[in-house]
Coordinates of C-alpha atoms in Angstrom, one line a residue:
Chain X
M1 CA 0.0 0.0 0.0
G2 CA 3.0 2.3 -0.3
R3 CA 1.6 3.8 -3.5
I4 CA -1.3 5.3 -1.6
R5 CA 1.0 7.3 0.6
A6 CA 2.8 8.6 -2.4
V7 CA -0.4 10.3 -3.7
R8 CA -1.7 11.5 -0.4
P9 CA -3.0 15.1 -0.9
T10 CA -1.4 17.8 1.3
R11 CA -3.6 20.2 3.2
Q12 CA -1.1 23.1 3.1
I13 CA -1.5 23.4 -0.7
S14 CA -5.2 23.2 -0.5
R15 CA -5.5 26.2 1.8
S16 CA -3.8 28.4 -0.9
H17 CA -6.6 27.8 -3.3
P18 CA -9.9 29.7 -3.4
P19 CA -12.8 27.7 -1.7
I20 CA -14.5 27.2 -5.1
F21 CA -11.7 24.8 -6.2
R22 CA -11.8 22.7 -3.1
P23 CA -14.6 20.3 -4.2
A24 CA -12.9 19.8 -7.6
R25 CA -9.5 19.3 -6.0
R26 CA -10.9 16.9 -3.5
F27 CA -12.7 15.0 -6.2
L28 CA -9.5 14.8 -8.3
S29 CA -7.4 13.7 -5.4
A30 CA -10.0 11.1 -4.5
L31 CA -10.1 9.9 -8.1
L32 CA -6.4 9.5 -8.0
L33 CA -6.6 7.7 -4.8
G34 CA -9.3 5.4 -6.1
T35 CA -7.3 4.6 -9.2
A36 CA -4.1 4.0 -7.4
L37 CA -5.9 1.7 -4.9
W38 CA -7.6 -0.2 -7.6
N39 CA -4.4 -0.6 -9.6
A40 CA -2.6 -1.8 -6.5
V41 CA -5.3 -4.3 -5.8
C42 CA -5.1 -5.6 -9.4
A43 CA -1.4 -5.5 -9.9
A44 CA -0.4 -7.0 -6.6
G45 CA -2.4 -10.1 -7.1
V46 CA 0.0 -12.4 -8.9
L47 CA 1.9 -13.5 -5.9
D48 CA -1.2 -13.3 -3.7
V49 CA -2.9 -16.2 -5.5
G50 CA -3.1 -18.5 -2.6
G51 CA -3.2 -22.2 -2.3
E52 CA -0.5 -24.8 -2.5
W53 CA 1.9 -25.1 -5.4
L54 CA 4.4 -27.8 -5.8
D55 CA 7.9 -27.1 -6.9
D56 CA 10.0 -29.4 -9.0
G57 CA 11.4 -31.0 -5.8
G58 CA 7.8 -31.9 -4.8
R59 CA 7.8 -29.4 -2.0
A60 CA 4.7 -27.3 -1.2
V61 CA 5.4 -23.7 -1.8
S62 CA 3.4 -20.5 -1.9
L63 CA 3.7 -17.8 -4.6
S64 CA 4.0 -15.3 -1.8
D65 CA 7.3 -16.9 -0.9
W66 CA 8.7 -14.7 -3.8
Q67 CA 7.5 -11.5 -2.1
G68 CA 10.4 -9.4 -1.1
R69 CA 12.7 -10.0 -4.0
Y70 CA 12.9 -9.3 -7.7
T71 CA 11.5 -12.3 -9.6
V72 CA 11.4 -13.0 -13.4
L73 CA 8.1 -14.8 -13.9
T74 CA 6.7 -16.7 -16.8
M75 CA 4.3 -19.4 -17.6
S76 CA 5.3 -22.4 -19.7
T77 CA 4.7 -26.1 -20.2
G78 CA 7.2 -28.8 -20.5
A79 CA 5.5 -30.4 -23.5
C80 CA 5.6 -27.2 -25.6
R81 CA 8.3 -27.2 -28.2
K82 CA 7.7 -23.9 -29.8
I83 CA 6.8 -20.8 -27.7
C84 CA 8.2 -22.3 -24.6
S85 CA 11.5 -22.9 -26.3
T86 CA 11.7 -19.2 -27.1
T87 CA 10.6 -18.4 -23.6
L88 CA 13.3 -20.5 -22.1
R89 CA 15.9 -19.0 -24.3
R90 CA 14.8 -15.5 -23.2
M91 CA 14.9 -16.5 -19.6
E92 CA 18.5 -17.8 -20.0
E93 CA 19.4 -14.5 -21.7
L94 CA 17.9 -12.6 -18.8
Q95 CA 19.9 -14.8 -16.4
A96 CA 23.1 -13.9 -18.3
I97 CA 22.2 -10.2 -18.2
A98 CA 21.5 -10.4 -14.4
D99 CA 24.8 -12.1 -13.9
R100 CA 26.7 -9.5 -15.8
R101 CA 25.0 -6.7 -13.9
G102 CA 25.3 -8.5 -10.6
L103 CA 21.5 -8.5 -10.0
G104 CA 20.1 -11.0 -7.5
V105 CA 17.0 -12.1 -9.3
D106 CA 14.9 -15.3 -9.0
F107 CA 13.5 -17.0 -12.0
L108 CA 10.0 -18.6 -11.5
V109 CA 8.3 -20.7 -14.2
I110 CA 4.7 -21.6 -13.5
G111 CA 3.4 -24.7 -15.4
L112 CA 0.4 -24.0 -17.6
D113 CA -0.7 -27.6 -17.7
P114 CA -0.9 -29.1 -14.2
R115 CA -1.7 -32.5 -15.7
S116 CA 1.6 -32.8 -17.4
D117 CA 3.8 -30.3 -15.6
T118 CA 4.3 -32.5 -12.6
P119 CA 7.3 -32.1 -10.2
K120 CA 8.9 -35.1 -11.8
A121 CA 8.4 -33.8 -15.3
W122 CA 9.9 -30.4 -14.3
R123 CA 12.9 -32.2 -12.7
E124 CA 13.6 -34.0 -16.0
Y125 CA 13.0 -30.9 -17.9
R126 CA 15.6 -29.0 -15.8
A127 CA 18.1 -31.8 -15.9
Q128 CA 17.9 -32.2 -19.7
R129 CA 18.3 -28.4 -20.3
K130 CA 20.9 -28.0 -17.6
L131 CA 18.8 -25.5 -15.6
G132 CA 20.3 -26.5 -12.3
R133 CA 20.8 -23.0 -10.7
E134 CA 19.2 -22.6 -7.3
N135 CA 17.5 -19.3 -8.2
W136 CA 15.4 -21.1 -10.8
H137 CA 12.1 -22.5 -9.7
F138 CA 9.5 -24.5 -11.6
V139 CA 6.1 -24.8 -9.9
S140 CA 2.7 -26.1 -10.7
G141 CA -0.7 -25.7 -9.0
G142 CA -4.3 -26.5 -9.6
E143 CA -6.1 -25.7 -12.8
E144 CA -8.2 -22.9 -11.3
R145 CA -5.2 -21.2 -9.7
T146 CA -3.2 -21.5 -12.9
R147 CA -5.9 -19.8 -14.8
R148 CA -6.1 -17.0 -12.3
V149 CA -2.3 -16.3 -12.6
A150 CA -2.5 -16.6 -16.4
G151 CA -5.3 -14.1 -16.4
M152 CA -3.4 -11.7 -14.2
L153 CA -0.4 -11.9 -16.5
G154 CA -2.5 -11.6 -19.6
I155 CA -1.6 -15.0 -20.9
S156 CA -4.4 -16.7 -22.7
Y157 CA -4.1 -20.4 -23.4
W158 CA -6.2 -23.2 -24.8
F159 CA -5.8 -26.8 -26.0
Y160 CA -6.0 -27.6 -29.7
D161 CA -6.2 -31.4 -29.3
E162 CA -2.9 -32.2 -27.6
H163 CA -1.3 -28.8 -28.3
L164 CA -1.4 -26.3 -25.6
L165 CA -1.5 -23.0 -27.5
H166 CA -0.5 -20.0 -25.4
D167 CA 0.9 -16.5 -25.4
F168 CA 4.4 -15.4 -24.6
R169 CA 5.0 -13.1 -21.7
I170 CA 7.8 -12.7 -19.2
V171 CA 7.3 -10.2 -16.3
L172 CA 9.5 -8.8 -13.7
I173 CA 7.8 -8.9 -10.3
A174 CA 9.0 -6.3 -7.8
P175 CA 9.6 -7.1 -4.2
D176 CA 6.2 -5.7 -3.3
G177 CA 4.6 -8.2 -5.6
T178 CA 3.6 -5.8 -8.4
I179 CA 4.5 -6.3 -12.0
R180 CA 7.3 -3.9 -12.7
R181 CA 8.0 -4.6 -16.4
T182 CA 6.8 -6.9 -19.1
L183 CA 8.7 -8.5 -21.9
A184 CA 6.6 -9.3 -25.0
W185 CA 7.3 -11.5 -28.0
A186 CA 8.5 -8.7 -30.2
D187 CA 10.8 -7.2 -27.6
D188 CA 14.3 -7.9 -29.0
R189 CA 16.1 -6.3 -26.1
P190 CA 15.5 -8.4 -23.0
E191 CA 17.7 -6.2 -20.9
V192 CA 14.8 -3.6 -20.8
L193 CA 13.2 -5.9 -18.2
F194 CA 15.9 -4.9 -15.8
S195 CA 15.9 -1.2 -16.6
G196 CA 16.4 0.9 -13.5
L197 CA 17.4 -2.0 -11.3
K198 CA 20.6 -1.8 -9.3
Chain L
M1 CA -21.6 13.4 -8.6
S2 CA -24.8 12.2 -10.1
E3 CA -24.0 13.8 -13.5
K4 CA -20.5 12.3 -13.5
P5 CA -19.9 10.2 -16.5
G6 CA -20.0 6.8 -14.9
A7 CA -22.9 5.6 -17.0
S8 CA -21.4 6.7 -20.2
V9 CA -18.0 5.3 -19.7
P10 CA -17.8 1.7 -20.8
G11 CA -16.0 -0.9 -18.9
R12 CA -16.1 -2.3 -15.4
L13 CA -12.8 -0.8 -14.4
A14 CA -14.1 2.7 -15.2
R15 CA -17.2 2.1 -13.1
L16 CA -15.1 0.8 -10.2
I17 CA -12.8 3.8 -10.3
V18 CA -15.7 6.2 -10.3
A19 CA -17.4 4.2 -7.5
S20 CA -14.2 4.3 -5.6
A21 CA -13.9 8.0 -6.2
A22 CA -17.4 8.5 -5.0
T23 CA -16.7 6.9 -1.8
A24 CA -13.6 8.9 -1.4
W25 CA -15.5 12.1 -2.2
A26 CA -18.1 11.2 0.5
A27 CA -15.3 10.5 2.9
A28 CA -13.6 13.8 2.1
A29 CA -16.8 15.7 2.4
S30 CA -17.3 14.5 5.8
A31 CA -14.0 16.0 6.8
A32 CA -12.5 12.7 7.6
T33 CA -8.8 12.3 8.0
D34 CA -6.7 11.0 5.1
A35 CA -6.2 7.7 6.9
E36 CA -10.0 7.3 7.3
R37 CA -10.5 8.1 3.6
I38 CA -8.0 5.4 2.7
D39 CA -9.7 2.9 5.0
A40 CA -13.0 3.8 3.4
L41 CA -11.6 3.3 -0.1
E42 CA -10.1 -0.1 0.8
K43 CA -13.4 -1.2 2.2
Q44 CA -15.2 0.0 -0.8
V45 CA -12.9 -1.9 -3.2
S46 CA -13.2 -5.0 -1.1
Q47 CA -17.0 -4.7 -1.2
L48 CA -17.0 -4.2 -4.9
E49 CA -14.8 -7.3 -5.3
A50 CA -17.1 -9.3 -3.0
R51 CA -20.1 -8.2 -5.0
S52 CA -18.8 -9.8 -8.2
P53 CA -21.2 -12.5 -9.1
A54 CA -20.2 -16.0 -8.4
R55 CA -18.6 -17.7 -11.4
Q56 CA -21.3 -19.1 -13.5
D57 CA -21.5 -20.8 -16.9
E58 CA -19.7 -18.4 -19.1
G59 CA -20.6 -20.2 -22.3
L60 CA -18.3 -22.1 -24.6
P61 CA -14.9 -20.6 -25.6
L62 CA -14.6 -20.2 -29.3
H63 CA -11.2 -20.6 -30.8
G64 CA -10.0 -21.1 -34.3
F65 CA -7.6 -20.3 -37.1
M66 CA -7.7 -18.3 -40.3
D67 CA -5.3 -17.6 -43.1
V68 CA -5.0 -15.6 -46.2
N69 CA -2.7 -16.5 -49.1
A70 CA -1.0 -15.2 -52.2
G71 CA 0.7 -17.3 -54.8
Y72 CA 2.3 -17.6 -58.2
R73 CA 2.5 -20.8 -60.3
N74 CA 4.5 -20.8 -63.5
N75 CA 2.4 -23.3 -65.5
G76 CA -0.7 -21.1 -65.8
G77 CA -2.0 -22.4 -62.5
P78 CA -3.4 -20.3 -59.7
R79 CA -2.0 -16.8 -59.2
G80 CA -2.9 -13.9 -57.0
F81 CA -4.5 -13.7 -53.6
A82 CA -6.8 -16.2 -52.0
L83 CA -8.6 -16.7 -48.8
G84 CA -7.6 -19.8 -47.0
N85 CA -9.4 -21.4 -44.1
L86 CA -11.6 -20.0 -41.4
D87 CA -11.7 -22.7 -38.9
F88 CA -13.8 -22.7 -35.7
Y89 CA -12.9 -25.0 -32.9
L90 CA -15.0 -25.8 -29.9
T91 CA -14.5 -28.2 -27.1
P92 CA -17.7 -28.6 -24.9
R93 CA -17.2 -30.6 -21.8
I94 CA -19.8 -32.4 -19.7
G95 CA -18.2 -33.1 -16.4
D96 CA -14.8 -34.7 -16.2
R97 CA -15.4 -37.7 -18.4
I98 CA -17.4 -36.6 -21.4
K99 CA -16.1 -34.2 -23.9
G100 CA -16.9 -33.0 -27.3
L101 CA -14.8 -31.6 -30.2
I102 CA -16.2 -29.6 -33.0
E103 CA -14.1 -28.2 -35.9
L104 CA -16.1 -26.3 -38.4
N105 CA -14.2 -25.1 -41.4
F106 CA -15.1 -22.5 -44.1
E107 CA -12.8 -22.6 -47.1
I108 CA -12.8 -21.2 -50.6
N109 CA -12.6 -23.8 -53.3
E110 CA -10.7 -23.5 -56.6
S111 CA -13.6 -22.0 -58.4
G112 CA -14.1 -19.3 -55.7
G113 CA -17.1 -20.8 -54.1
L114 CA -17.5 -21.2 -50.3
D115 CA -17.3 -24.7 -49.0
T116 CA -18.4 -25.6 -45.5
D117 CA -17.1 -28.7 -43.8
L118 CA -17.8 -30.2 -40.5
E119 CA -14.2 -31.4 -40.4
R120 CA -14.5 -33.0 -37.0
M121 CA -17.4 -33.8 -34.8
Q122 CA -16.5 -36.1 -32.0
I123 CA -17.9 -37.1 -28.6
G124 CA -15.4 -38.7 -26.2
Y125 CA -15.4 -40.5 -23.0
V126 CA -12.2 -40.1 -20.9
F127 CA -11.2 -43.1 -18.8
G128 CA -7.9 -41.5 -17.9
D129 CA -4.6 -40.7 -19.6
A130 CA -4.5 -44.3 -20.6
A131 CA -7.7 -44.3 -22.6
T132 CA -10.2 -42.1 -24.3
V133 CA -12.8 -43.4 -26.7
W134 CA -14.1 -41.1 -29.4
A135 CA -17.2 -41.5 -31.6
G136 CA -17.9 -39.4 -34.6
R137 CA -15.9 -37.9 -37.4
F138 CA -12.2 -37.5 -36.6
H139 CA -8.9 -37.2 -38.3
S140 CA -7.6 -40.6 -39.1
P141 CA -4.8 -41.2 -36.7
W142 CA -2.3 -42.7 -39.2
G143 CA 1.2 -41.4 -39.3
Y144 CA 2.0 -38.2 -37.5
W145 CA 1.0 -35.1 -39.5
N146 CA -2.7 -35.8 -39.8
T147 CA -3.3 -35.7 -36.1
A148 CA -0.6 -33.3 -35.2
Y149 CA -1.6 -30.2 -37.2
H150 CA -5.2 -30.8 -38.2
H151 CA -6.6 -27.7 -40.0
G152 CA -4.7 -25.0 -38.0
Q153 CA -2.4 -23.5 -40.6
Q154 CA -0.8 -21.3 -38.0
I155 CA 0.5 -24.2 -35.9
Q156 CA 2.1 -26.1 -38.8
T157 CA 5.5 -24.6 -39.7
T158 CA 4.9 -24.8 -43.4
V159 CA 2.3 -23.3 -45.8
T160 CA 1.5 -26.7 -47.4
R161 CA 1.0 -30.2 -46.1
P162 CA 2.8 -32.9 -47.9
K163 CA 0.9 -33.3 -51.1
F164 CA -0.1 -36.9 -50.6
L165 CA -1.3 -36.1 -47.1
E166 CA -3.6 -33.3 -48.1
F167 CA -7.2 -33.4 -47.0
E168 CA -9.5 -35.2 -49.3
D169 CA -11.1 -32.1 -50.9
R170 CA -7.6 -30.7 -51.5
G171 CA -6.3 -33.7 -53.4
G172 CA -5.2 -36.0 -50.7
I173 CA -4.9 -39.7 -51.7
I174 CA -5.2 -41.2 -48.2
P175 CA -8.5 -40.8 -46.3
A176 CA -7.8 -38.0 -43.8
H177 CA -11.1 -38.4 -42.1
T178 CA -12.8 -41.4 -40.5
V179 CA -16.4 -41.7 -39.3
G180 CA -16.5 -44.3 -36.6
L181 CA -14.8 -45.1 -33.3
W182 CA -11.4 -44.3 -32.1
G183 CA -9.6 -45.4 -28.9
T184 CA -6.5 -43.5 -28.0
G185 CA -4.2 -43.1 -25.0
A186 CA -0.7 -43.0 -23.5
I187 CA 0.8 -45.5 -21.1
P188 CA 4.1 -45.1 -19.2
A189 CA 6.6 -47.5 -20.7
G190 CA 10.0 -47.5 -19.1
A191 CA 10.9 -43.9 -18.6
G192 CA 9.1 -42.9 -21.8
K193 CA 5.5 -43.2 -23.0
L194 CA 3.8 -45.6 -25.3
T195 CA 1.0 -44.0 -27.3
Y196 CA -1.6 -45.9 -29.1
D197 CA -4.6 -45.4 -31.5
L198 CA -7.0 -48.0 -32.6
F199 CA -9.8 -46.9 -35.0
T200 CA -12.6 -48.3 -37.1
G201 CA -15.4 -46.8 -39.1
N202 CA -17.0 -46.5 -42.5
S203 CA -14.8 -47.5 -45.4
Q204 CA -14.4 -44.4 -47.5
R205 CA -15.3 -44.2 -51.2
I206 CA -14.1 -42.4 -54.4
D207 CA -16.4 -40.0 -56.1
L208 CA -15.8 -39.5 -59.8
D209 CA -16.5 -36.2 -61.4
G210 CA -19.4 -37.1 -63.7
G211 CA -18.2 -40.6 -64.0
T212 CA -15.0 -39.5 -65.7
P213 CA -12.2 -42.0 -65.1
G214 CA -9.3 -40.5 -63.2
S215 CA -11.3 -37.6 -61.8
G216 CA -12.1 -38.9 -58.4
T217 CA -11.7 -37.5 -54.9
L218 CA -12.0 -39.4 -51.7
N219 CA -15.2 -39.2 -49.7
P220 CA -15.1 -40.0 -46.0
N221 CA -18.6 -41.5 -46.2
T222 CA -20.0 -39.4 -43.3
A223 CA -23.6 -40.6 -43.7
S224 CA -23.0 -44.3 -43.9
A225 CA -20.7 -47.0 -45.2
T226 CA -22.0 -47.1 -48.7
N227 CA -20.4 -50.5 -49.4
H228 CA -21.2 -51.8 -46.0
R229 CA -17.5 -52.3 -45.3
A230 CA -15.6 -51.2 -42.2
L231 CA -12.0 -49.9 -42.1
L232 CA -9.6 -50.7 -39.4
G233 CA -6.4 -49.0 -38.4
F234 CA -3.8 -48.6 -35.7
N235 CA -0.9 -46.4 -34.7
L236 CA 1.7 -47.2 -32.0
G237 CA 4.2 -44.7 -31.0
Y238 CA 6.9 -44.2 -28.4
L239 CA 7.9 -40.9 -26.8
F240 CA 11.5 -41.1 -25.7
P241 CA 12.6 -39.7 -22.3
G242 CA 15.8 -38.1 -21.1
A243 CA 18.4 -37.1 -23.6
L244 CA 16.1 -38.1 -26.4
D245 CA 13.2 -36.1 -25.1
G246 CA 11.3 -34.7 -28.1
L247 CA 11.8 -37.8 -30.2
K248 CA 8.8 -39.9 -31.2
V249 CA 8.9 -42.9 -33.4
G250 CA 6.0 -45.0 -34.4
V251 CA 4.4 -47.5 -36.8
H252 CA 0.9 -47.5 -38.2
G253 CA -1.4 -49.5 -40.4
Y254 CA -4.7 -49.2 -42.2
T255 CA -7.0 -51.5 -44.2
A256 CA -10.3 -50.7 -45.9
T257 CA -12.4 -51.7 -48.9
I258 CA -12.8 -48.6 -51.0
D259 CA -15.1 -48.5 -54.0
D260 CA -15.6 -45.8 -56.7
D261 CA -18.8 -44.8 -58.4
A262 CA -17.8 -45.9 -61.9
A263 CA -20.1 -48.3 -63.7
P264 CA -19.2 -51.0 -63.0
S265 CA -17.6 -50.0 -59.8
N266 CA -13.9 -50.6 -59.0
S267 CA -13.4 -52.1 -55.6
T268 CA -10.0 -52.1 -53.9
R269 CA -8.9 -53.5 -50.6
V270 CA -6.6 -50.7 -49.6
R271 CA -3.9 -51.7 -47.1
F272 CA -0.9 -49.6 -46.0
A273 CA 1.6 -49.8 -43.3
G274 CA 4.5 -47.5 -42.4
G275 CA 6.4 -45.6 -39.9
Y276 CA 7.3 -42.2 -38.7
L277 CA 10.0 -40.3 -36.8
V278 CA 9.6 -36.9 -35.3
Y279 CA 12.1 -34.9 -33.4
L280 CA 10.9 -31.6 -31.9
E281 CA 13.5 -30.2 -29.5
S282 CA 16.2 -27.6 -29.2
D283 CA 14.5 -25.5 -31.9
W284 CA 14.8 -28.4 -34.4
E285 CA 11.8 -29.8 -36.2
V286 CA 12.4 -33.0 -38.0
L287 CA 9.5 -34.9 -39.4
A288 CA 9.6 -38.0 -41.5
E289 CA 6.8 -40.4 -42.6
Y290 CA 6.7 -43.4 -44.8
Y291 CA 3.7 -45.3 -46.3
D292 CA 3.9 -48.6 -48.1
F293 CA 0.7 -49.6 -50.0
D294 CA -0.3 -53.2 -50.8
N295 CA -3.6 -52.8 -52.5
L296 CA -5.7 -55.7 -53.8
D297 CA -8.1 -55.4 -56.8
L298 CA -11.3 -57.0 -55.6
S299 CA -13.5 -56.2 -58.6
G300 CA -11.0 -57.3 -61.3
D301 CA -8.2 -59.7 -61.7
S302 CA -5.2 -57.4 -61.7
G303 CA -4.1 -58.7 -58.3
T304 CA -2.0 -56.8 -55.8
H305 CA -0.3 -53.4 -56.4
R306 CA 2.6 -52.0 -54.5
S307 CA 3.0 -48.3 -54.1
K308 CA 4.9 -46.0 -51.7
A309 CA 5.0 -42.5 -50.5
G310 CA 7.0 -40.5 -47.9
Y311 CA 8.5 -37.2 -47.0
L312 CA 11.2 -35.7 -44.9
Q313 CA 11.0 -32.2 -43.4
V314 CA 13.6 -30.3 -41.5
G315 CA 13.3 -26.9 -39.9
K316 CA 15.3 -24.9 -37.3
T317 CA 14.1 -21.9 -35.4
F318 CA 16.3 -18.9 -34.9
G319 CA 14.5 -16.5 -32.7
R320 CA 11.3 -15.5 -34.6
W321 CA 12.6 -17.0 -37.9
T322 CA 12.3 -20.6 -39.0
P323 CA 13.8 -21.7 -42.3
Y324 CA 12.7 -25.1 -43.4
A325 CA 12.9 -27.6 -46.3
R326 CA 11.0 -30.7 -47.3
G327 CA 11.3 -33.4 -49.8
E328 CA 8.4 -35.6 -50.9
K329 CA 8.1 -38.6 -53.1
A330 CA 5.1 -40.8 -54.1
S331 CA 5.5 -43.7 -56.5
L332 CA 1.9 -44.8 -57.1
D333 CA 1.0 -47.8 -59.3
Q334 CA -1.2 -46.5 -62.1
T335 CA -2.6 -49.9 -62.7
D336 CA -4.1 -49.8 -59.2
A337 CA -7.7 -48.5 -59.6
Y338 CA -7.5 -46.9 -56.2
F339 CA -4.8 -44.4 -57.4
A340 CA -5.7 -44.4 -61.1
Q341 CA -9.3 -43.2 -60.3
Q342 CA -8.1 -40.4 -58.1
E343 CA -7.5 -37.0 -59.8
N344 CA -4.3 -36.6 -57.8
G345 CA -3.3 -40.2 -57.8
G346 CA -0.3 -39.8 -60.0
S347 CA 3.2 -40.3 -58.9
Y348 CA 5.2 -37.2 -58.1
D349 CA 8.2 -35.7 -56.3
R350 CA 8.3 -32.3 -54.7
A351 CA 11.0 -30.1 -53.2
V352 CA 9.9 -27.4 -50.8
A353 CA 11.8 -24.6 -49.1
G354 CA 10.4 -21.9 -47.0
L355 CA 10.8 -19.3 -44.3
R356 CA 8.5 -18.6 -41.5
F357 CA 8.4 -15.5 -39.4
D358 CA 6.4 -15.4 -36.1
L359 CA 5.0 -11.9 -35.8
D360 CA 3.5 -13.1 -32.5
P361 CA 2.9 -16.5 -30.9
R362 CA -0.5 -16.3 -32.6
A363 CA 0.4 -14.9 -36.0
A364 CA 2.9 -16.2 -38.6
L365 CA 4.0 -15.1 -42.0
K366 CA 5.3 -17.8 -44.3
L367 CA 7.0 -17.7 -47.6
E368 CA 7.3 -21.0 -49.4
A369 CA 8.5 -22.2 -52.8
N370 CA 8.1 -25.6 -54.3
H371 CA 9.0 -27.4 -57.4
T372 CA 6.7 -30.3 -58.2
R373 CA 7.4 -32.9 -60.9
F374 CA 4.8 -35.5 -62.0
T375 CA 6.4 -38.6 -63.1
D376 CA 3.9 -41.0 -64.7
R377 CA 0.3 -40.2 -65.6
V378 CA 1.2 -36.9 -67.2
V379 CA 4.9 -36.1 -67.1
S380 CA 5.1 -32.4 -66.3
A381 CA 6.4 -30.0 -63.7
Y382 CA 5.7 -26.6 -62.2
S383 CA 7.2 -24.2 -59.7
E384 CA 5.3 -22.2 -57.3
V385 CA 5.7 -19.5 -54.7
R386 CA 3.2 -19.1 -51.9
L387 CA 2.9 -16.5 -49.2
Q388 CA 0.6 -17.1 -46.2
W389 CA -0.5 -15.0 -43.2
A390 CA -2.0 -17.3 -40.6
I391 CA -3.3 -16.6 -37.2
R392 CA -5.0 -18.3 -34.4
F393 CA -7.5 -16.8 -32.0

C-alpha cells in the first residue's frame, strides 16, 4: 500500500486555493486515490494467488514466498516445443544479463498444464536443459489457480487437441509483488526488463 | 456526482474507479482524515470485489484459425490472392469424463465458391490418460502429421502439407477423415511413454466427377458405409525420455475396402503400413513419414499393387525465424484402380523450401517455394511460390 501514501494530498497546498476549487480538488485527489488503490489491488495479485503449489522437488510452496525479492516470472509447459523454447531462451538470456550486472533475481516458471507439468516432469526438464541453478524454480498448481495467474499476467491459453496453445509473456515482479515490467514477444532487447534495477 | 460520466464510460474498471472516487468524495466531504478516507476506499474496493457475481456458466470458448494467401505458379495455374481457411474450434465438456470436439471449417474452393465442412465432430469418454474413446468424425490417426496439425495452418510450420497427405477435398490420396470409433491413450513404458490409437469406421469411397475415369476424390462417407464395409487402423508410438526427449517414433497400419462410383464400380482392398519419426527439440523440427501400400483389386483380376510415399521435413528456429525444407516422393501404381481413379493419384516428387516469421505467438507469416514434378500419368512439372499469413484466436 506504499503507493497510496505517495499520492496523499497535502492540506497546506489546498489552503492556498480559493474555496470554489476545493470540491474539484478533493474530487481529483479522491479519483487518483481510487485509481491507485484499484491498480494496486489488481497488480499486486499475482503472488497473492493462494493455495498450495508444488515445486520441482515436490515441496509445497506459496507464490507469496517470492515476495520481497525481484523475480522474473513466466508461464510455460514442458511439452511445448515452440513458444516455450523461445521463452526459455529468453529466460536464459535474462539470467546472463542479471549475472553481468550483478543483480540478484529469482526465476520462476509456473506450469500451464498441471496434468503434465508434474514435479517429476519439471525435474527431468531441468536436468535435460541444464537448468540447475538454485535461483530457478518450476512450480505447478491446480487448474483454477493456474488460470487465475495466467489471467493476471494476460496469458491466454487453450488446447488444440494435444497442443497447448498459449501466449508469450515474461514479467519482472517487484519485491512488493507488483508487476514492474513486461517482456513481450516482439521485444528484441530483453535487458529492458531490468531497466532501472541496481 | 450524479451527473458524472460513470454511466457513459464503458467498462467495469471505469465504473469501479468512479465508484471508488465517489466513496472517497463522500469521505472527504465528511471532513475525515486521510487515513480514514483510505480505509473507506479499501473497504469499498473489497466490497466491490465481493459483490462480483459467483462464477457461472460463461458459455463455450470459441477458438480457431484463419489464413490468407497469395501465390504464383508458373504453369498457368493459380496466381494472385486467395482466402484460406476460417476454422472454428469448440470443445464442450460435460463433467470430467465426457467431452466433445467440433471443428467447423469454411474454405474457398478452386472456383471461388465457399465450402463448409464439419471437419471434425466427436464425442469422447475419458477413462484417464491411458484411454479415451471417441465416436464421430475425426482425423484418421495414421502417421504423424494428420493428427498433429489438423486444420490449423498457424501451428504447422509450413504453408503446405505434404501433397499426398492433403485433405480429401484438397487432393489427398489417403482418407484423412474417418467416421466411426477411435480409442487413444498414452501409457508409461520404461521412462518414456507408449502412445496408441485404434480406430474403425466406415470405409471411404471415391467419387468420380461425372463418372470420368481418373477424376475422383476421396469421400469420408460421413452418412453411412456405402459399401457396408468397415475400415480398421492402428498407430503405435513411443515418446523417448531423457536425452532423447522430443523424439517420437511409431508404426501405423490401415485397411479398408474402397469402391468408386464408376459403372461398373472398382473395388479395392486398400492396405498400407508405415512408420514415422519426429524430433521436436532444441529448436529443431524433423518430421519423416513413410507409407507402403499393398492394395488388392477386388473387382477385377489385376491382383495386388505396391506403391509407396513418404516425406522428410527439417526446420530450425532462430528467434522468430524458421527456415525449413521438405522433400516428398510418391510412387503410385497407375494400374491400381485406387490411385488411377483419383484425380491426384499420379506419382510425383516435390522439393519445398520456405521461411516462417512469427510476428506473434498467434500470428505467422510464411513464404514458401516448391518445385513439383509429375512422373507417370502426365509427365510435367511446375514451380510455385506461396505467401501465407496465418493466425489463431
